[in-house]
Amino acid sequence: MLTQETIGALKPFEKKLYLASPTMHGEELSYVQEAYDTNWLSTVGKNIDESERMIAALIGCSHAVGLSCGTAALHMAVKLAGERLYGMPRPNQGTLRGKKVFCSDVTFDASVNPVAYEDGEAVFIDTETDTWNMDPAALKEAFRIYPEVKIVVMAHLYGTPGKVDEIRAICREHGALLIEDAAESLGATYQGKQTGQFGDYNAISFNGNKIITGSSGGMFLTNNGEDAEKVRKWSTQARENAPWYEHEEIGYNYRMSNVIAGIIRGQIPHLSEHIERKKEIYERYREGFSNLPVSMNPYDEKKSEPNFWLSCLLIDQEAMCRTVRGEREALFLPETGKSCPTEILDAIRLLNAEGRPVWKPMHLQPIYRNNAFITAKGNGRARSNAYIAGGEIPDVGADLFHRGLCLPSDNKMKPEEQDRIIEVVKACFM
Ligand SMILES: *Cc1c(COP(=O)(O)O)cnc(C)c1O
């Protein structure tokens, strides 16, 4: 519990410490300048070509298409999957009308919204405790309940690769397409291979808080050349090859800007250095918390190497003080020797630093409250509702949200600053 004495003695950082903010190196500016000097200030140019080439080579995917953001990349992935499976829809209909899609549950909602853009219905798959990603046992159960489903969208939370082998095997068994949301995991590897190459279609993001950034931007990745061409066409307003603007399909204005691509081009060479720094931050926290009743976001050391984008903390159940959350606010009862995410986040905020609760599971989001949710034990919805009414925590996702939080993980954070975060977290358990 955080005491008044501890709070009184806190000296906030002069400059705010962020969860994850852009880390620039200088080369970015020279490529932006090049775009300016050559007047390639649109969605065509060398920065785009080079960034696409570098990312395809880095990830080991044959085609990368630069887009305005990761969400656009996921939208294109979902639309392609829908069209390939279910045929071209009427112009005013989504490709997934009336179709279910299995999606990660503990993820950022941009993972999932594209399914709704295409009129599909996300079915949320519970999370496992080894990597905090889609649980293969729950996915199996979901296919038992909905054998007709043909698309799976899996994310790698906080830069930690999920159980790719198991998920792929289940997809193969059911003839389902896999879409990999590698927005948070660029540079992370699974069985020695980069994430972003395991799905039929994959997406990465260069949003300002990601491991490298273009200020915004994203890429669609695939090994299928025809599909990559389709995304190039759709993302530039779906123009046909004619002397005038000729349109046979609904288009999107989703292409990446050559200015933003300049920043990305300058950032790519620094990816591994960013990962090294993120790993140091993760290790320093793990070391610092070794005597506390907490654990860090876990990963499979034998199979994967995360990019350590965000360092997270999970409080042991026995060390949780009493706490409840509504839709907008949280309450807790301070208790000696115990704490909870809200108390720790308050303490971090008092230091002028930024933390955040673990991403709230999609099945608990008001917008998705009527969608199906499947755990390894079957339909998780009924148990979830009992939890909202104050019962036992029924599923892994809700439990991670209940006990977990993301810590300041900015690359530019100094070790002595990080040590002060560690101290204040320790004070919460006094
Ligand atoms: C950031 C993020 C996205 C979306 O990327 P944008 O470039 O911000 O559109 C999608 N999925 C996950 C898991 C993300 O963290």
mmCIF file with all atom_site columns, N, CA and C in Angstrom, residues 46 72 259 295 331 386 417:
data_model
loop_
_atom_site.group_PDB
_atom_site.id
_atom_site.type_symbol
_atom_site.label_atom_id
_atom_site.label_alt_id
_atom_site.label_comp_id
_atom_site.label_asym_id
_atom_site.label_entity_id
_atom_site.label_seq_id
_atom_site.pdbx_PDB_ins_code
_atom_site.Cartn_x
_atom_site.Cartn_y
_atom_site.Cartn_z
_atom_site.occupancy
_atom_site.B_iso_or_equiv
_atom_site.pdbx_formal_charge
_atom_site.auth_seq_id
_atom_site.auth_comp_id
_atom_site.auth_asym_id
_atom_site.auth_atom_id
_atom_site.pdbx_PDB_model_num
ATOM 1  N N  . LYS A 1 46  ? 10.711  7.236   -53.781 1.00 0.00 ? 46  LYS A N  1
ATOM 2  C CA . LYS A 1 46  ? 11.797  6.328   -53.423 1.00 0.00 ? 46  LYS A CA 1
ATOM 3  C C  . LYS A 1 46  ? 11.722  5.870   -51.965 1.00 0.00 ? 46  LYS A C  1
ATOM 4  N N  . ALA A 1 72  ? -5.305  0.060   -41.592 1.00 0.00 ? 72  ALA A N  1
ATOM 5  C CA . ALA A 1 72  ? -5.610  -0.069  -43.027 1.00 0.00 ? 72  ALA A CA 1
ATOM 6  C C  . ALA A 1 72  ? -5.058  -1.396  -43.555 1.00 0.00 ? 72  ALA A C  1
ATOM 7  N N  . VAL A 1 259 ? 6.594   11.121  -47.567 1.00 0.00 ? 259 VAL A N  1
ATOM 8  C CA . VAL A 1 259 ? 7.243   11.884  -46.487 1.00 0.00 ? 259 VAL A CA 1
ATOM 9  C C  . VAL A 1 259 ? 7.355   10.989  -45.247 1.00 0.00 ? 259 VAL A C  1
ATOM 10 N N  . SER A 1 295 ? 4.939   -10.867 -11.419 1.00 0.00 ? 295 SER A N  1
ATOM 11 C CA . SER A 1 295 ? 5.740   -11.444 -12.500 1.00 0.00 ? 295 SER A CA 1
ATOM 12 C C  . SER A 1 295 ? 5.666   -10.503 -13.699 1.00 0.00 ? 295 SER A C  1
ATOM 13 N N  . LEU A 1 331 ? -12.024 1.521   -8.420  1.00 0.00 ? 331 LEU A N  1
ATOM 14 C CA . LEU A 1 331 ? -11.949 1.765   -6.981  1.00 0.00 ? 331 LEU A CA 1
ATOM 15 C C  . LEU A 1 331 ? -11.104 0.664   -6.356  1.00 0.00 ? 331 LEU A C  1
ATOM 16 N N  . ALA A 1 386 ? -21.280 -13.333 -15.178 1.00 0.00 ? 386 ALA A N  1
ATOM 17 C CA . ALA A 1 386 ? -21.262 -13.565 -13.741 1.00 0.00 ? 386 ALA A CA 1
ATOM 18 C C  . ALA A 1 386 ? -20.167 -12.717 -13.099 1.00 0.00 ? 386 ALA A C  1
ATOM 19 N N  . GLU A 1 417 ? 16.219  6.695   -13.792 1.00 0.00 ? 417 GLU A N  1
ATOM 20 C CA . GLU A 1 417 ? 14.779  7.006   -13.816 1.00 0.00 ? 417 GLU A CA 1
ATOM 21 C C  . GLU A 1 417 ? 13.978  5.719   -13.641 1.00 0.00 ? 417 GLU A C  1
#
